[in-house]
Amino acid sequence: MSDLRPSKIVCVGRNYAKHAAEMGDNVPTEPLIFLKPPSALLADGEPIVLPPGVGRVDFEGEIGIVIGRRARAITRDEAWEHVEALVPVNDVTARDLQRADDQWTRAKGFDTFCPVGTPVPLADVDLGTLSVVTRVDGEVRQRGDAADMAFDVPAILAFVSSIMTLEPGDLVATGTPDGIGPLSAGEVVEVEVSGVGRVRNPVRQG
Ligand code: MG
């Protein structure tokens, strides 16, 4: 488990046009959100466990937002005041199950499916050049700029907080860029957010 203790983990789906396209889909007209259970959290260095019999399991490198102040129906302009830190997140996904199920709870919710790094205070991050890179065994597989998000962080936080109150410590994963792919036992996957750091995890078969 990680040191983060969010009451909930809110994730955004298809938030980069090129990733939506590689999934055979478009960017939605409103943010598409889903939840991961806090029981899926995994600390840096701990193994991602591939559940037996679920088929393909993918990495999704993402920029994570840690909420610092309770946010209820906030505006875009108020959004950053409610952010405490940024953190690298891997939204690990059982892709075959995601395709099979209308709801993604199972595909996104296995134990170890939410590796997170060490949060870095917002004031220490250069938001102008924010980007995420995913490497598997040291090879770059994803590279995305926050500037290419369909819905930027203020838009996401305004939208989510219009539905559910965001509590201090809650984690918001802002979507993955294109380049997603499968993980195999024995590999090491690393998600790095510029100016924030990385979360690196070995993969093993369960
Ligand atoms: Mg994702």
Short mmCIF file of C-alpha atoms and ligand atoms in Angstrom, two decimals:
data_model
loop_
_atom_site.label_atom_id
_atom_site.label_comp_id
_atom_site.label_asym_id
_atom_site.label_seq_id
_atom_site.Cartn_x
_atom_site.Cartn_y
_atom_site.Cartn_z
CA MET A 1 0.00 0.00 0.00
CA SER A 2 1.07 3.57 -0.44
CA ASP A 3 1.17 6.33 2.18
CA LEU A 4 -1.74 8.07 0.48
CA ARG A 5 -5.09 7.49 2.18
CA PRO A 6 -7.67 8.91 -0.22
CA SER A 7 -11.36 8.43 0.51
CA LYS A 8 -11.69 7.86 -3.22
CA ILE A 9 -9.67 7.76 -6.43
CA VAL A 10 -11.40 9.53 -9.31
CA CYS A 11 -10.10 8.79 -12.80
CA VAL A 12 -10.76 10.44 -16.16
CA GLY A 13 -11.11 8.26 -19.25
CA ARG A 14 -10.23 9.16 -22.86
CA ASN A 15 -8.85 12.59 -21.95
CA TYR A 16 -6.25 12.73 -24.75
CA ALA A 17 -7.46 12.68 -28.38
CA LYS A 18 -4.72 10.33 -29.62
CA HIS A 19 -5.44 7.83 -26.84
CA ALA A 20 -9.19 7.98 -27.56
CA ALA A 21 -8.36 7.30 -31.21
CA GLU A 22 -6.17 4.29 -30.41
CA MET A 23 -9.13 2.91 -28.42
CA GLY A 24 -11.30 3.36 -31.53
CA ASP A 25 -13.24 6.17 -29.93
CA ASN A 26 -13.55 9.94 -29.65
CA VAL A 27 -12.92 12.32 -26.80
CA PRO A 28 -16.24 12.60 -24.91
CA THR A 29 -18.15 15.88 -24.81
CA GLU A 30 -17.97 15.91 -20.99
CA PRO A 31 -15.25 14.35 -18.83
CA LEU A 32 -15.77 10.58 -18.55
CA ILE A 33 -15.09 9.62 -14.97
CA PHE A 34 -14.84 6.39 -13.01
CA LEU A 35 -13.58 5.31 -9.60
CA LYS A 36 -10.76 3.04 -8.51
CA PRO A 37 -10.95 1.62 -4.98
CA PRO A 38 -8.30 2.84 -2.51
CA SER A 39 -7.51 -0.84 -1.90
CA ALA A 40 -5.84 -0.85 -5.35
CA LEU A 41 -3.11 1.58 -4.19
CA LEU A 42 0.46 0.39 -4.49
CA ALA A 43 3.68 2.05 -3.37
CA ASP A 44 6.78 2.62 -5.44
CA GLY A 45 8.81 -0.57 -5.77
CA GLU A 46 6.01 -2.98 -4.86
CA PRO A 47 4.91 -5.53 -7.47
CA ILE A 48 1.89 -5.17 -9.73
CA VAL A 49 0.21 -8.57 -9.57
CA LEU A 50 -1.36 -9.91 -12.77
CA PRO A 51 -4.55 -11.69 -11.69
CA PRO A 52 -4.77 -15.21 -13.09
CA GLY A 53 -7.09 -15.76 -16.03
CA VAL A 54 -7.97 -12.14 -16.85
CA GLY A 55 -6.09 -11.80 -20.14
CA ARG A 56 -4.35 -8.60 -21.10
CA VAL A 57 -3.33 -6.12 -18.37
CA ASP A 58 -2.12 -2.67 -19.52
CA PHE A 59 -0.15 0.21 -18.06
CA GLU A 60 -1.64 3.74 -18.24
CA GLY A 61 0.76 6.47 -17.12
CA GLU A 62 -1.09 9.49 -15.75
CA ILE A 63 -0.63 12.80 -13.96
CA GLY A 64 -2.22 12.51 -10.52
CA ILE A 65 -3.69 15.35 -8.45
CA VAL A 66 -3.86 15.19 -4.64
CA ILE A 67 -6.63 17.34 -3.16
CA GLY A 68 -5.60 19.67 -0.32
CA ARG A 69 -8.85 21.45 0.54
CA ARG A 70 -12.40 20.14 0.48
CA ALA A 71 -13.89 20.92 -2.92
CA ARG A 72 -17.63 21.07 -3.48
CA ALA A 73 -18.98 22.61 -6.71
CA ILE A 74 -15.89 24.75 -7.24
CA THR A 75 -15.28 26.83 -10.33
CA ARG A 76 -12.38 26.38 -12.71
CA ASP A 77 -10.77 29.52 -11.30
CA GLU A 78 -10.88 28.05 -7.80
CA ALA A 79 -9.51 24.66 -8.78
CA TRP A 80 -5.77 25.04 -8.14
CA GLU A 81 -6.43 26.47 -4.65
CA HIS A 82 -7.81 23.05 -3.76
CA VAL A 83 -4.78 21.10 -4.98
CA GLU A 84 -2.05 20.13 -2.56
CA ALA A 85 0.32 18.08 -4.68
CA LEU A 86 0.97 16.23 -7.90
CA VAL A 87 1.94 12.59 -8.14
CA PRO A 88 2.69 10.01 -10.83
CA VAL A 89 -0.04 7.38 -11.17
CA ASN A 90 -0.29 4.14 -13.12
CA ASP A 91 -3.96 3.38 -13.89
CA VAL A 92 -3.36 -0.33 -14.43
CA THR A 93 -6.22 -1.83 -16.42
CA ALA A 94 -7.37 -5.37 -17.22
CA ARG A 95 -8.12 -4.46 -20.84
CA ASP A 96 -10.02 -7.59 -21.87
CA LEU A 97 -12.31 -7.23 -18.86
CA GLN A 98 -12.79 -3.52 -19.59
CA ARG A 99 -13.99 -4.42 -23.08
CA ALA A 100 -16.23 -7.19 -21.74
CA ASP A 101 -17.88 -5.14 -18.97
CA ASP A 102 -20.11 -2.06 -19.30
CA GLN A 103 -18.87 -0.91 -15.90
CA TRP A 104 -15.10 -0.74 -15.40
CA THR A 105 -15.03 -1.47 -11.68
CA ARG A 106 -13.60 -4.94 -12.16
CA ALA A 107 -11.11 -4.03 -14.89
CA LYS A 108 -9.74 -1.07 -12.92
CA GLY A 109 -10.15 -2.31 -9.39
CA PHE A 110 -7.83 -5.22 -8.69
CA ASP A 111 -5.42 -4.97 -5.78
CA THR A 112 -2.08 -3.44 -6.91
CA PHE A 113 -3.72 -1.72 -9.93
CA CYS A 114 -2.99 1.83 -8.71
CA PRO A 115 0.73 2.44 -8.24
CA VAL A 116 1.42 5.98 -7.00
CA GLY A 117 4.68 7.81 -6.37
CA THR A 118 5.60 10.38 -3.77
CA PRO A 119 3.43 13.53 -3.93
CA VAL A 120 5.27 16.78 -4.67
CA PRO A 121 3.74 20.06 -3.45
CA LEU A 122 2.01 22.05 -6.15
CA ALA A 123 4.22 25.09 -5.52
CA ASP A 124 7.28 23.02 -6.49
CA VAL A 125 5.90 21.93 -9.89
CA ASP A 126 6.22 23.81 -13.19
CA LEU A 127 2.69 23.52 -14.55
CA GLY A 128 3.71 25.13 -17.84
CA THR A 129 5.71 22.10 -18.94
CA LEU A 130 3.77 19.33 -17.22
CA SER A 131 4.11 15.99 -18.99
CA VAL A 132 4.04 12.25 -18.34
CA VAL A 133 6.30 9.50 -19.68
CA THR A 134 5.84 5.74 -19.26
CA ARG A 135 8.72 3.31 -19.70
CA VAL A 136 8.70 -0.48 -19.73
CA ASP A 137 12.09 -2.01 -18.99
CA GLY A 138 13.58 1.43 -19.66
CA GLU A 139 12.00 1.86 -23.09
CA VAL A 140 9.69 4.85 -23.60
CA ARG A 141 6.16 3.69 -24.41
CA GLN A 142 4.06 6.77 -23.69
CA ARG A 143 4.77 10.47 -23.78
CA GLY A 144 2.03 13.02 -23.16
CA ASP A 145 1.81 16.73 -22.44
CA ALA A 146 -0.82 18.06 -20.06
CA ALA A 147 -1.44 20.76 -22.68
CA ASP A 148 -2.97 18.04 -24.88
CA MET A 149 -5.63 17.03 -22.35
CA ALA A 150 -9.16 17.39 -23.71
CA PHE A 151 -10.23 18.60 -20.25
CA ASP A 152 -7.53 20.36 -18.27
CA VAL A 153 -7.07 20.04 -14.51
CA PRO A 154 -9.34 22.99 -13.58
CA ALA A 155 -12.07 21.66 -15.88
CA ILE A 156 -11.76 18.19 -14.36
CA LEU A 157 -11.89 19.39 -10.76
CA ALA A 158 -14.84 21.71 -11.45
CA PHE A 159 -16.70 18.87 -13.15
CA VAL A 160 -15.97 16.20 -10.54
CA SER A 161 -16.72 18.53 -7.63
CA SER A 162 -20.11 19.33 -9.16
CA ILE A 163 -20.95 15.64 -8.65
CA MET A 164 -19.10 14.55 -5.51
CA THR A 165 -17.28 16.42 -2.76
CA LEU A 166 -13.53 16.00 -3.07
CA GLU A 167 -11.92 15.54 0.34
CA PRO A 168 -8.35 16.38 1.36
CA GLY A 169 -6.17 13.47 0.31
CA ASP A 170 -8.42 12.34 -2.52
CA LEU A 171 -6.60 11.39 -5.69
CA VAL A 172 -7.65 12.40 -9.20
CA ALA A 173 -5.99 10.67 -12.16
CA THR A 174 -6.25 12.86 -15.23
CA GLY A 175 -6.17 10.30 -18.05
CA THR A 176 -3.53 8.59 -20.11
CA PRO A 177 -1.94 9.64 -23.40
CA ASP A 178 -1.59 7.31 -26.37
CA GLY A 179 0.80 4.38 -26.40
CA ILE A 180 -0.89 2.13 -23.85
CA GLY A 181 0.17 -1.49 -23.99
CA PRO A 182 0.30 -4.79 -22.13
CA LEU A 183 2.44 -5.76 -19.19
CA SER A 184 4.11 -9.15 -18.75
CA ALA A 185 5.48 -10.82 -15.65
CA GLY A 186 9.13 -9.96 -15.15
CA GLU A 187 8.89 -6.47 -16.65
CA VAL A 188 9.41 -3.22 -14.75
CA VAL A 189 7.05 -0.33 -15.53
CA GLU A 190 7.78 3.26 -14.63
CA VAL A 191 5.58 6.36 -14.84
CA GLU A 192 7.38 9.70 -14.60
CA VAL A 193 5.71 13.10 -14.29
CA SER A 194 8.00 15.99 -15.17
CA GLY A 195 9.23 17.83 -12.11
CA VAL A 196 7.35 15.41 -9.84
CA GLY A 197 9.19 12.13 -10.04
CA ARG A 198 8.44 8.56 -10.88
CA VAL A 199 6.69 5.45 -9.67
CA ARG A 200 8.41 2.22 -10.67
CA ASN A 201 7.01 -1.25 -10.16
CA PRO A 202 7.96 -4.76 -11.13
CA VAL A 203 5.25 -6.99 -12.57
CA ARG A 204 4.57 -10.51 -11.42
CA GLN A 205 2.04 -13.20 -12.15
CA GLY A 206 -0.55 -13.82 -9.42
MG MG B 1 -6.63 5.77 -17.23
#
